[in-house]
Amino acid sequence: MRADLAGWGRYPRHSGDVVTPHSAAALRAVQAGLDPYVARGAGRAYGDAGVGLEATVSMRALDRMRAFDSVNGLLTVEAGVTLEEIINVLLPRGWFAPAVPGTRFVTVGGMVAADVHGKNHHRTGGFGAHVASLALLTPQGELLTCSRSENSALFHATIGGMGLTGAIVEATLRMIPVETGWIRQRTVATKNLDSTLAALAKAEAEATYSVAWIDVTPGRRPVGRGVVFTGEHVLAAELPQGRQVFPRGRRSRVSIPVDLPEGILNRWSVGAFNRLYHGRAALLGNADLVPWDAYFFPLDAIGDWNRMYGRGGFLQHQCVVPAAAGREVVAEILDRVAAAGCAPFLAVLKSLGAGVGDMSFPMPGLTLALDLRVTAQTLRLLDELDRVVVAAGGRLYLAKDARQSPDTFRAGYLGLTRFETLRREIGAAGRLASQMSSRLAIQ
Amino acid sequence: MTTASSVLIIGGASDIGRATALIYAGHGWKVTLAGRNLAECGRIADDIAVRSGQRPDVVELDVLRTDRFTAFVEAFPEAPDTIVCAAGLLGDQARDQCDPNRAAVTLRSNFEGPALLLGAFASAMAARGHGVIVGISSVAGERGRASNYVYGAAKAGFSAFLSGLRHSLVRQGVCVITVKPGFVRTKMTAQMTLPRGLTAEPAEVARAIFKADQAKRPGSLYVRPVWRPIMTIIRMLPEPVFLRMRL
Ligand SMILES: Cc1cc2nc3c(=O)[nH]c(=O)nc-3n(C[C@H](O)[C@H](O)[C@H](O)COP(=O)(O)OP(=O)(O)OC[C@H]3O[C@@H](n4cnc5c(N)ncnc54)[C@H](O)[C@@H]3O)c2cc1C
Ligand SMILES: NC(=O)c1ccc[n+]([C@@H]2O[C@H](COP(=O)([O-])OP(=O)(O)OC[C@H]3O[C@@H](n4cnc5c(N)ncnc54)[C@H](OP(=O)(O)O)[C@@H]3O)[C@@H](O)[C@H]2O)c1
């Protein structure tokens, strides 16, 4: 079927063929006849990673849970199963996912392919670190088991490999035991970038989950004031009487029904939001018990929130830079964004550890993410920011990218040569391609 | 402590059948999936086992093999409390209308097979004095249309059969329910562009089935209420007007 496809940012859009196989056998049969294609999960990557160059294989119908070993917490699922389903099924039995992105509407295939990181990356690594094994359908039609001991090169290329080594059909994951579905959240309001970084470093040393949110209101000096959030799983004994131990996830009650006019998220409305938020955090300060969905997935409460940015779509710029350069790069980026006057809605800062895949985004250092509406001005600004990132030895997250240049990409991803060699060996070069891999000239 | 109720899903590998099986399993029912593709039924049984903690049984069944129905029914020590028939085949109207053999498969898969099989279980249920039979028919059976009248005719036959079965069993404690789901997003309709507001998810159909089973109200139902006025209008259109429409 022909369809118009884009990522979560709704920029860029491409039209292409979409097929939806309903079993591994059907997938194998259909992929043999496809032109350059890539697998797609829930389409939550922001840019063009989940859009095939010619064809796109939707993995959503491979959505069976296969087995759960409740002694070791090992869950085997098909790649189209979503994080939401996993939490709904396993949290009531006392298990949670070892790493989660900021939305639960993603598939297991997508989380593996992007080696997604959560607020605990500095502690326990990303999603890939908790994958015990994968079943991968190579472009030659072989269904291979990949793990740290079997086909390990392919395993490490597939984690973070953005679908470019084949279609992940199944994955076996190590879940973590939890006693409740509640998180104890602490918030610290900070005055400037140095105090934010200091509070974040302290939070990371002490807490399981940590992240900083930075106020990017144009004209606000000094830049970098913000709120640092930490979180801990609440133990059963700590839960006040009368609370449901495993609260059910709430689906969005409100949603953005239409594309908002482009001007609504302007510098004043964002600034007002930021002032409110900072003020609230300064008041709260102390600990707060929050249900898992509100803590990990606050944006899931608003359906289709990507429409807030209007028809033209939006971009997320997420970079990571080595720890040593971290402070300077973040300061420079915040300065340039403030000077440009196009206020992002979100600016999120945290530390990452190493990733497990050859093409994984995380490296030990600081990561900063900004959401911006697509305009010519934004595109120019982001090119400037890329130069800052590259000079510091950093890179951009492929799951968020829709516009970086092949040079920026090559400078950041040092595992690329090995990745491309492996792609030639398994017959992926020329057969597996997304709009992103073509844009970035990945062979 | 009473023993768990049991449900047999005919067409256990269907997307609607899968969603239905999951709801029943979640409510503690003992589920049996019957289908012609055992591997697919097994894949669904594994999924339901992880999600609900209970693994359904899987049995082989081809609704075109009417000669085996008696043996199939007799293999059950006791008729299930509920039977849901989700087997069906959309067929390909353009090809069906020029190839009688293909048309026969569409007719038999949607009408003859399901009707005869449910009929075979009905007597056992009647003899026992209770049971629920849910047949998934279609709005396509309410008026033959150029775009799918082979499938539509088979569903019309199936609906009429269910209606008669309902009438004949109502005083023997057996409740027969006809479900007309409207459009549903499943592998049967994967190639079609479906209108948003009129299209249900399989889980929605499954919830409607389970609810109707619990209510034990014999009759016919649409899953989404909008279908009632739509189908009323389509049924009432005078033939000359209908003939000028493209549907
Ligand atoms: C609100 C929001 C918050 C987010 N927060 C975070 C965050 O905190 N941390 C983080 O790391 N990410 C985050 N993300 C990004 C998101 O987690 C990743 O983009 C993830 O890959 C999306 O999964 P998906 O199923 O939607 O995959 P898609 O977007 O459909 O695809 C993403 C990539 O995975 C590949 N892929 C998908 N399925 C398969 C498969 N079965 N086999 C092979 N390749 C496959 C695709 O080819 C593509 O390259 C966020 C996204 C949103 C919208
Ligand atoms: N989807 C819709 O929009 C829609 C609308 C109205 C009514 N319905 C009806 O809903 C029911 C379920 O369909 P669905 O949408 O869930 O589609 P589906 O997933 O394609 O299910 C149809 C099932 O029928 C099975 N089947 C076909 N021929 C069979 C045979 N000879 N023996 C045994 N099983 C057979 C198929 O088995 P295999 O898996 O082995 O092929 C398949 O599992 C069908 O009766 C359909 O007509 C669907």
mmCIF file of C-alpha atoms in Angstrom, chain A residues 1 22-24 61-68 75-76 78 81 85 89-90 93, chain B residues 13 15 18 40 42-44 46-47 49-53 186-187 190-193:
data_model
loop_
_atom_site.group_PDB
_atom_site.id
_atom_site.type_symbol
_atom_site.label_atom_id
_atom_site.label_comp_id
_atom_site.label_asym_id
_atom_site.label_seq_id
_atom_site.Cartn_x
_atom_site.Cartn_y
_atom_site.Cartn_z
ATOM 1 C CA MET A 1 0.000 0.000 0.000
ATOM 2 C CA HIS A 22 1.683 -10.921 10.107
ATOM 3 C CA SER A 23 4.296 -13.564 10.920
ATOM 4 C CA ALA A 24 8.029 -14.152 10.645
ATOM 5 C CA ALA A 61 1.609 -7.113 13.447
ATOM 6 C CA LEU A 62 4.471 -9.140 14.918
ATOM 7 C CA ASP A 63 3.076 -8.390 18.326
ATOM 8 C CA ARG A 64 3.025 -11.689 20.170
ATOM 9 C CA MET A 65 4.553 -12.202 23.546
ATOM 10 C CA ARG A 66 6.432 -15.491 23.349
ATOM 11 C CA ALA A 67 7.485 -16.476 26.855
ATOM 12 C CA PHE A 68 8.146 -15.113 30.315
ATOM 13 C CA LEU A 75 10.839 -11.879 28.637
ATOM 14 C CA THR A 76 10.764 -12.976 25.004
ATOM 15 C CA GLU A 78 8.128 -10.301 19.015
ATOM 16 C CA VAL A 81 5.148 -5.560 21.004
ATOM 17 C CA GLU A 85 1.892 -3.648 26.593
ATOM 18 C CA VAL A 89 1.250 -7.146 31.524
ATOM 19 C CA LEU A 90 4.304 -7.368 33.776
ATOM 20 C CA ARG A 93 3.466 -9.056 38.584
ATOM 21 C CA ALA B 13 -5.737 -17.532 14.392
ATOM 22 C CA ASP B 15 -7.213 -11.278 14.690
ATOM 23 C CA ARG B 18 -7.215 -13.757 19.147
ATOM 24 C CA GLU B 40 -0.291 -19.713 14.087
ATOM 25 C CA GLY B 42 0.196 -22.009 18.863
ATOM 26 C CA ARG B 43 1.839 -18.607 18.476
ATOM 27 C CA ILE B 44 -1.346 -16.999 19.740
ATOM 28 C CA ASP B 46 1.858 -18.655 23.737
ATOM 29 C CA ASP B 47 0.999 -14.969 23.638
ATOM 30 C CA ALA B 49 -0.193 -17.646 28.119
ATOM 31 C CA VAL B 50 2.251 -14.798 28.829
ATOM 32 C CA ARG B 51 -0.437 -12.130 29.007
ATOM 33 C CA SER B 52 -3.038 -13.993 31.041
ATOM 34 C CA GLY B 53 -1.078 -16.734 32.763
ATOM 35 C CA THR B 186 -7.293 -6.911 10.953
ATOM 36 C CA LYS B 187 -5.230 -8.855 8.473
ATOM 37 C CA ALA B 190 -4.913 -4.848 5.759
ATOM 38 C CA GLN B 191 -4.978 -3.957 2.070
ATOM 39 C CA MET B 192 -7.943 -1.584 2.399
ATOM 40 C CA THR B 193 -8.041 2.061 3.437
#
